[in-house]
């Protein structure tokens, strides 16, 4: 998905917005431009359309597709014909891509996929159903078909699916001069590359040479001498998130992808890794907010309603448990209505403190900062922070409650409850993600309901329980 | 911060953990290894220490520093002497770095900073207080001092602070051959680079040539012919997050940094951009969870307690407002204790539904997916989803409440309240972030308390209000 030339240059800051430019000065999409594209589509004016999106980077073309009405999207592609770069389909939401591919003629898809880099072709094919996938693969030339089929056999989300297979590999005994001449004389080189690989006759990876080192070396030197013989490598079956962490940790721009017997099968590029990291952060943010990670801005109302339902349902269940705890103290509430007024404060403070700790823990687990080596230190720290904030808010809330209801006793009761709930919120906030992670469950997705249950139950139980004992209700 | 060779290779998956390796098979830090490093430090055994961390990548060295007890960290650096790569300090939490720099001899810091790439040096210096910064700068050679001072004059978080100044720039009339010979003969080239730049005699940026294109071109061709004359460029004062979005959108690996008159001053590299994107995602996740974005796992208890206090305090204030709403219905609660038992369910459902919508909106604003062009469509969509989920949960909760309290009327009341709260939660969840964003306030940081206030107030008010009217309480 590399392309450094063919794009609309970002407008330099401070410029006034050209009414016909795709993005305004805030980098936001210009609705007037989208409107004029839609007009060209409705008029069936392929020539005008071609002029409008000429020189568009695949990413801008993707954004333009998303900004159009759904029925105009396949029409734009058919109208543009071979001028439409199918790589743009890798830049749109999954649901948009699926909808477009369904509408397009198979022949259009076949021709578009043929022009793509291997990794982009896999990206577009992998979400199609088996039938549509087979129909398109059947019409591709044998070499491409076999390469794509092999990539599609790797597990979803693995390096094998995301890798680029266009790469340069040379034998170790070649000289720098031979290698440079080979690159000058070969037509069919990858679009972009940052290192060349060194392999033995059986295709096993021996090393890698970054391009800058190749350029700096004199022509008679052999590759063997300048190659890095412990090149960065990942296995094709490895999960893309693990690969992304590696790129991030060691500041890589590309890495060799090898099969289980260390044969070079492809190369992972940093631009794909940037997308993986963004997807991952996106998924964590959404999961913590109770939204499914595949929810996209372009999804339909019914899809979204269904996707948000499970979290709300889980929350209703925990809220019902909390209501049952309150129910235990029915008599106390009847005798002292102040308890009903104050109890949501205690539960809400617990919920928020628990969420704070949980957020830190979930994120630290995702970035591998939290592990065996420091878990106990972090648990102790959170517990102490919980007690300290508990005491602080016990004093503040205690004073407010005492003044409000004109009795020091209610202040004392809510103060004690506050310490208890903030302490258990801290413990729940750290133990729940750690435990889920240990059992192989994604803590970002599942921690929320557990932590809320704990804080609600502890909150209501301690406040109403302490009040019942204290006032002898 | 580039280094592709000098690192401990990741252990191939499936290997048993070597007791003396730094990371175990899950990529987690091995406590036994950290322990043995600590022993060498306590014994003052520089030789053994050097052997242990030999060939460590700066990133692993940074992780090792963080895993050690705070008092051992500066001792490791002093013991290693020139064998310690100061770039490791760019890989640790800010608080850890500040603590270490405070403890080290100025002379050690000066020597360490001198060995660094420009961008790493800026990264380490920028957080020091003015006095410490001046003391270190004074002892650096004039050329380096002036370059660093100029970088430090750019605004915090700008491209000028993060850029690398080591780069290759050639005149447009040079040939490919001349350029390659120049690179072969020059000792002092940047560590890693992916393109060379083309400038005029006054230093204005004319173009760029990716290394692979340079390698593929014949020696007599002039640079002018093969250069891309609309190279990717950013202004030095531009915010690093804007630059990161550009890299992400257009899949860049490097981009020229220019001053206001288009003179080439540096280059931004993708590995730094990966760090920026991670920091940004981190900040959003933490902000949504009510944690300050600069909170780090290594912070002290008191720092964390203070940093979490404001959010909890804001939450207490909104909870008090909600309590006052409940207080309006004191008499109704006294007459019908079932209301006190059920009311937290209504508020909690609203809070969760509001958080769902808010999470989607905040994230879409951060990634620039949500803008003028589609705001109204998303608002309408969320409102409809709110009503649909409202009706669904009205039926479910209505049935449960009716069965629990053996009266259909309470089911009807909670059902109506549920529709009202989920509708307003959806509107609040989308309008609050959009409004904050419009007024230039970071929606990730500030949306939470507003949305919770809205859902609490609407939740308690509609449930208790409808009940009071219905039952004539």
PDB file of C-alpha atoms in Angstrom, chain B residues 33-209:
ATOM      1  CA  UNK B  33      17.739 -11.678  34.259  1.00  0.00           C
ATOM      2  CA  UNK B  34      16.903  -8.337  35.895  1.00  0.00           C
ATOM      3  CA  UNK B  35      17.942  -9.817  39.247  1.00  0.00           C
ATOM      4  CA  UNK B  36      21.334 -10.880  37.899  1.00  0.00           C
ATOM      5  CA  UNK B  37      21.916  -7.401  36.438  1.00  0.00           C
ATOM      6  CA  UNK B  38      21.044  -5.867  39.813  1.00  0.00           C
ATOM      7  CA  UNK B  39      23.599  -8.170  41.447  1.00  0.00           C
ATOM      8  CA  UNK B  40      26.323  -7.017  39.060  1.00  0.00           C
ATOM      9  CA  UNK B  41      25.417  -3.384  39.822  1.00  0.00           C
ATOM     10  CA  UNK B  42      25.550  -3.942  43.598  1.00  0.00           C
ATOM     11  CA  UNK B  43      28.896  -5.696  43.216  1.00  0.00           C
ATOM     12  CA  UNK B  44      30.155  -2.758  41.106  1.00  0.00           C
ATOM     13  CA  UNK B  45      31.189  -5.330  38.487  1.00  0.00           C
ATOM     14  CA  UNK B  46      31.378  -3.185  35.318  1.00  0.00           C
ATOM     15  CA  UNK B  47      32.914  -5.986  33.274  1.00  0.00           C
ATOM     16  CA  UNK B  48      30.106  -8.463  34.008  1.00  0.00           C
ATOM     17  CA  UNK B  49      27.494  -5.753  33.418  1.00  0.00           C
ATOM     18  CA  UNK B  50      28.990  -4.912  30.045  1.00  0.00           C
ATOM     19  CA  UNK B  51      28.810  -8.576  29.024  1.00  0.00           C
ATOM     20  CA  UNK B  52      25.189  -8.827  30.150  1.00  0.00           C
ATOM     21  CA  UNK B  53      23.903  -5.879  28.125  1.00  0.00           C
ATOM     22  CA  UNK B  54      26.255  -6.295  25.178  1.00  0.00           C
ATOM     23  CA  UNK B  55      24.375  -6.088  21.868  1.00  0.00           C
ATOM     24  CA  UNK B  56      21.261  -4.792  23.589  1.00  0.00           C
ATOM     25  CA  UNK B  57      19.029  -2.672  21.391  1.00  0.00           C
ATOM     26  CA  UNK B  58      18.359   0.776  22.898  1.00  0.00           C
ATOM     27  CA  UNK B  59      14.742  -0.230  23.376  1.00  0.00           C
ATOM     28  CA  UNK B  60      15.612  -3.327  25.434  1.00  0.00           C
ATOM     29  CA  UNK B  61      18.162  -1.312  27.400  1.00  0.00           C
ATOM     30  CA  UNK B  62      15.403   1.175  28.190  1.00  0.00           C
ATOM     31  CA  UNK B  63      13.059  -1.596  29.328  1.00  0.00           C
ATOM     32  CA  UNK B  64      15.832  -3.019  31.500  1.00  0.00           C
ATOM     33  CA  UNK B  65      16.358   0.400  33.122  1.00  0.00           C
ATOM     34  CA  UNK B  66      12.654   0.612  33.959  1.00  0.00           C
ATOM     35  CA  UNK B  67      12.659  -2.883  35.440  1.00  0.00           C
ATOM     36  CA  UNK B  68      15.501  -2.005  37.846  1.00  0.00           C
ATOM     37  CA  UNK B  69      15.042  -0.330  41.222  1.00  0.00           C
ATOM     38  CA  UNK B  70      15.211   3.470  40.823  1.00  0.00           C
ATOM     39  CA  UNK B  71      18.507   3.774  42.736  1.00  0.00           C
ATOM     40  CA  UNK B  72      20.184   1.163  40.524  1.00  0.00           C
ATOM     41  CA  UNK B  73      19.395   2.997  37.273  1.00  0.00           C
ATOM     42  CA  UNK B  74      21.983   5.813  37.389  1.00  0.00           C
ATOM     43  CA  UNK B  75      24.514   3.359  38.814  1.00  0.00           C
ATOM     44  CA  UNK B  76      24.126   1.108  35.787  1.00  0.00           C
ATOM     45  CA  UNK B  77      24.772   4.072  33.485  1.00  0.00           C
ATOM     46  CA  UNK B  78      27.838   5.263  35.392  1.00  0.00           C
ATOM     47  CA  UNK B  79      29.232   1.698  35.546  1.00  0.00           C
ATOM     48  CA  UNK B  80      28.733   1.095  31.827  1.00  0.00           C
ATOM     49  CA  UNK B  81      30.347   4.430  30.954  1.00  0.00           C
ATOM     50  CA  UNK B  82      30.782   4.875  27.217  1.00  0.00           C
ATOM     51  CA  UNK B  83      29.238   1.415  26.671  1.00  0.00           C
ATOM     52  CA  UNK B  84      25.848   2.874  27.662  1.00  0.00           C
ATOM     53  CA  UNK B  85      23.840   4.088  24.659  1.00  0.00           C
ATOM     54  CA  UNK B  86      22.026   7.255  25.742  1.00  0.00           C
ATOM     55  CA  UNK B  87      19.388   6.582  23.082  1.00  0.00           C
ATOM     56  CA  UNK B  88      17.985   4.105  25.632  1.00  0.00           C
ATOM     57  CA  UNK B  89      16.813   7.113  27.634  1.00  0.00           C
ATOM     58  CA  UNK B  90      14.417   8.034  24.824  1.00  0.00           C
ATOM     59  CA  UNK B  91      12.677   4.696  25.400  1.00  0.00           C
ATOM     60  CA  UNK B  92      11.813   5.086  29.104  1.00  0.00           C
ATOM     61  CA  UNK B  93       8.904   6.896  30.771  1.00  0.00           C
ATOM     62  CA  UNK B  94       9.379  10.645  31.210  1.00  0.00           C
ATOM     63  CA  UNK B  95       9.448  10.417  34.992  1.00  0.00           C
ATOM     64  CA  UNK B  96      12.125   7.711  34.898  1.00  0.00           C
ATOM     65  CA  UNK B  97      14.263   9.754  32.515  1.00  0.00           C
ATOM     66  CA  UNK B  98      13.988  12.907  34.623  1.00  0.00           C
ATOM     67  CA  UNK B  99      14.931  11.038  37.784  1.00  0.00           C
ATOM     68  CA  UNK B 100      17.944   9.412  36.122  1.00  0.00           C
ATOM     69  CA  UNK B 101      19.198  12.665  34.578  1.00  0.00           C
ATOM     70  CA  UNK B 102      18.979  14.369  37.958  1.00  0.00           C
ATOM     71  CA  UNK B 103      21.208  11.729  39.518  1.00  0.00           C
ATOM     72  CA  UNK B 104      23.860  11.558  36.784  1.00  0.00           C
ATOM     73  CA  UNK B 105      27.042  13.658  36.691  1.00  0.00           C
ATOM     74  CA  UNK B 106      26.700  16.523  34.191  1.00  0.00           C
ATOM     75  CA  UNK B 107      29.839  15.274  32.455  1.00  0.00           C
ATOM     76  CA  UNK B 108      28.270  11.843  31.874  1.00  0.00           C
ATOM     77  CA  UNK B 109      25.164  13.456  30.352  1.00  0.00           C
ATOM     78  CA  UNK B 110      27.233  15.755  28.114  1.00  0.00           C
ATOM     79  CA  UNK B 111      29.243  12.851  26.754  1.00  0.00           C
ATOM     80  CA  UNK B 112      26.142  10.730  26.273  1.00  0.00           C
ATOM     81  CA  UNK B 113      24.163  13.454  24.487  1.00  0.00           C
ATOM     82  CA  UNK B 114      27.111  14.139  22.183  1.00  0.00           C
ATOM     83  CA  UNK B 115      26.926  10.623  20.764  1.00  0.00           C
ATOM     84  CA  UNK B 116      23.228  10.882  19.993  1.00  0.00           C
ATOM     85  CA  UNK B 117      21.358  11.673  16.805  1.00  0.00           C
ATOM     86  CA  UNK B 118      19.989  15.173  16.829  1.00  0.00           C
ATOM     87  CA  UNK B 119      16.351  14.150  17.400  1.00  0.00           C
ATOM     88  CA  UNK B 120      17.210  11.901  20.336  1.00  0.00           C
ATOM     89  CA  UNK B 121      19.302  14.668  21.917  1.00  0.00           C
ATOM     90  CA  UNK B 122      16.389  17.104  21.644  1.00  0.00           C
ATOM     91  CA  UNK B 123      14.056  14.501  23.149  1.00  0.00           C
ATOM     92  CA  UNK B 124      16.284  14.123  26.191  1.00  0.00           C
ATOM     93  CA  UNK B 125      17.034  17.819  26.654  1.00  0.00           C
ATOM     94  CA  UNK B 126      13.553  19.255  26.154  1.00  0.00           C
ATOM     95  CA  UNK B 127      12.107  18.125  29.478  1.00  0.00           C
ATOM     96  CA  UNK B 128      15.035  19.367  31.595  1.00  0.00           C
ATOM     97  CA  UNK B 129      14.692  22.647  33.473  1.00  0.00           C
ATOM     98  CA  UNK B 130      16.328  25.715  31.902  1.00  0.00           C
ATOM     99  CA  UNK B 131      19.323  25.630  34.217  1.00  0.00           C
ATOM    100  CA  UNK B 132      20.211  21.979  33.609  1.00  0.00           C
ATOM    101  CA  UNK B 133      19.608  22.430  29.881  1.00  0.00           C
ATOM    102  CA  UNK B 134      21.967  25.441  29.722  1.00  0.00           C
ATOM    103  CA  UNK B 135      24.644  23.648  31.736  1.00  0.00           C
ATOM    104  CA  UNK B 136      24.681  20.722  29.293  1.00  0.00           C
ATOM    105  CA  UNK B 137      24.414  22.843  26.125  1.00  0.00           C
ATOM    106  CA  UNK B 138      27.337  25.014  27.296  1.00  0.00           C
ATOM    107  CA  UNK B 139      29.648  22.037  27.313  1.00  0.00           C
ATOM    108  CA  UNK B 140      28.764  20.847  23.818  1.00  0.00           C
ATOM    109  CA  UNK B 141      30.765  21.856  20.711  1.00  0.00           C
ATOM    110  CA  UNK B 142      29.430  25.059  19.110  1.00  0.00           C
ATOM    111  CA  UNK B 143      27.959  23.402  15.988  1.00  0.00           C
ATOM    112  CA  UNK B 144      25.931  20.891  17.961  1.00  0.00           C
ATOM    113  CA  UNK B 145      24.910  23.472  20.529  1.00  0.00           C
ATOM    114  CA  UNK B 146      23.522  25.858  17.930  1.00  0.00           C
ATOM    115  CA  UNK B 147      21.660  23.087  16.102  1.00  0.00           C
ATOM    116  CA  UNK B 148      20.074  21.850  19.332  1.00  0.00           C
ATOM    117  CA  UNK B 149      19.194  25.367  20.489  1.00  0.00           C
ATOM    118  CA  UNK B 150      17.457  26.027  17.184  1.00  0.00           C
ATOM    119  CA  UNK B 151      15.442  22.816  17.454  1.00  0.00           C
ATOM    120  CA  UNK B 152      14.458  23.669  21.035  1.00  0.00           C
ATOM    121  CA  UNK B 153      13.056  26.995  19.799  1.00  0.00           C
ATOM    122  CA  UNK B 154      10.355  25.201  17.799  1.00  0.00           C
ATOM    123  CA  UNK B 155       7.115  24.722  19.729  1.00  0.00           C
ATOM    124  CA  UNK B 156       6.795  21.638  21.937  1.00  0.00           C
ATOM    125  CA  UNK B 157       5.354  18.702  20.021  1.00  0.00           C
ATOM    126  CA  UNK B 158       6.163  20.247  16.625  1.00  0.00           C
ATOM    127  CA  UNK B 159       7.868  18.563  13.688  1.00  0.00           C
ATOM    128  CA  UNK B 160      10.913  20.770  14.360  1.00  0.00           C
ATOM    129  CA  UNK B 161      11.414  19.071  17.705  1.00  0.00           C
ATOM    130  CA  UNK B 162      11.030  15.528  16.388  1.00  0.00           C
ATOM    131  CA  UNK B 163      12.880  15.821  13.084  1.00  0.00           C
ATOM    132  CA  UNK B 164      16.267  14.336  12.287  1.00  0.00           C
ATOM    133  CA  UNK B 165      18.760  16.882  10.921  1.00  0.00           C
ATOM    134  CA  UNK B 166      21.172  14.299   9.544  1.00  0.00           C
ATOM    135  CA  UNK B 167      20.209  14.009   5.879  1.00  0.00           C
ATOM    136  CA  UNK B 168      21.634  13.959   2.373  1.00  0.00           C
ATOM    137  CA  UNK B 169      20.868  16.858   0.031  1.00  0.00           C
ATOM    138  CA  UNK B 170      22.343  17.233  -3.446  1.00  0.00           C
ATOM    139  CA  UNK B 171      21.998  19.785  -6.285  1.00  0.00           C
ATOM    140  CA  UNK B 172      19.606  18.928  -9.153  1.00  0.00           C
ATOM    141  CA  UNK B 173      22.371  18.900 -11.806  1.00  0.00           C
ATOM    142  CA  UNK B 174      24.315  16.055 -10.209  1.00  0.00           C
ATOM    143  CA  UNK B 175      24.179  12.681 -11.945  1.00  0.00           C
ATOM    144  CA  UNK B 176      23.145   9.425 -10.325  1.00  0.00           C
ATOM    145  CA  UNK B 177      26.771   8.306 -10.564  1.00  0.00           C
ATOM    146  CA  UNK B 178      28.086  11.436  -8.833  1.00  0.00           C
ATOM    147  CA  UNK B 179      25.534  11.028  -6.081  1.00  0.00           C
ATOM    148  CA  UNK B 180      26.378   7.364  -5.467  1.00  0.00           C
ATOM    149  CA  UNK B 181      30.104   8.149  -5.458  1.00  0.00           C
ATOM    150  CA  UNK B 182      29.497  10.985  -3.006  1.00  0.00           C
ATOM    151  CA  UNK B 183      27.708   8.618  -0.664  1.00  0.00           C
ATOM    152  CA  UNK B 184      30.465   6.008  -0.992  1.00  0.00           C
ATOM    153  CA  UNK B 185      33.151   8.561  -0.191  1.00  0.00           C
ATOM    154  CA  UNK B 186      31.468  10.437   2.645  1.00  0.00           C
ATOM    155  CA  UNK B 187      32.161   9.086   6.097  1.00  0.00           C
ATOM    156  CA  UNK B 188      29.633  11.106   8.030  1.00  0.00           C
ATOM    157  CA  UNK B 189      26.330   9.935   6.525  1.00  0.00           C
ATOM    158  CA  UNK B 190      23.089   9.598   8.512  1.00  0.00           C
ATOM    159  CA  UNK B 191      22.626   6.182  10.158  1.00  0.00           C
ATOM    160  CA  UNK B 192      19.582   5.339   8.109  1.00  0.00           C
ATOM    161  CA  UNK B 193      17.744   7.104   5.306  1.00  0.00           C
ATOM    162  CA  UNK B 194      15.179   6.240   2.668  1.00  0.00           C
ATOM    163  CA  UNK B 195      15.406   9.177   0.300  1.00  0.00           C
ATOM    164  CA  UNK B 196      17.847  11.908  -0.641  1.00  0.00           C
ATOM    165  CA  UNK B 197      16.737  15.505  -1.068  1.00  0.00           C
ATOM    166  CA  UNK B 198      17.392  17.944  -3.863  1.00  0.00           C
ATOM    167  CA  UNK B 199      18.004  21.608  -2.972  1.00  0.00           C
ATOM    168  CA  UNK B 200      18.993  24.843  -4.708  1.00  0.00           C
ATOM    169  CA  UNK B 201      22.062  26.876  -3.587  1.00  0.00           C
ATOM    170  CA  UNK B 202      19.959  28.759  -1.006  1.00  0.00           C
ATOM    171  CA  UNK B 203      18.770  25.493   0.535  1.00  0.00           C
ATOM    172  CA  UNK B 204      15.216  25.558  -0.843  1.00  0.00           C
ATOM    173  CA  UNK B 205      13.666  22.141  -1.308  1.00  0.00           C
ATOM    174  CA  UNK B 206      13.297  21.228  -4.981  1.00  0.00           C
ATOM    175  CA  UNK B 207      12.565  17.528  -4.808  1.00  0.00           C
ATOM    176  CA  UNK B 208      13.355  14.109  -3.404  1.00  0.00           C
ATOM    177  CA  UNK B 209      14.584  10.788  -4.769  1.00  0.00           C
TER     178      UNK B 209
END
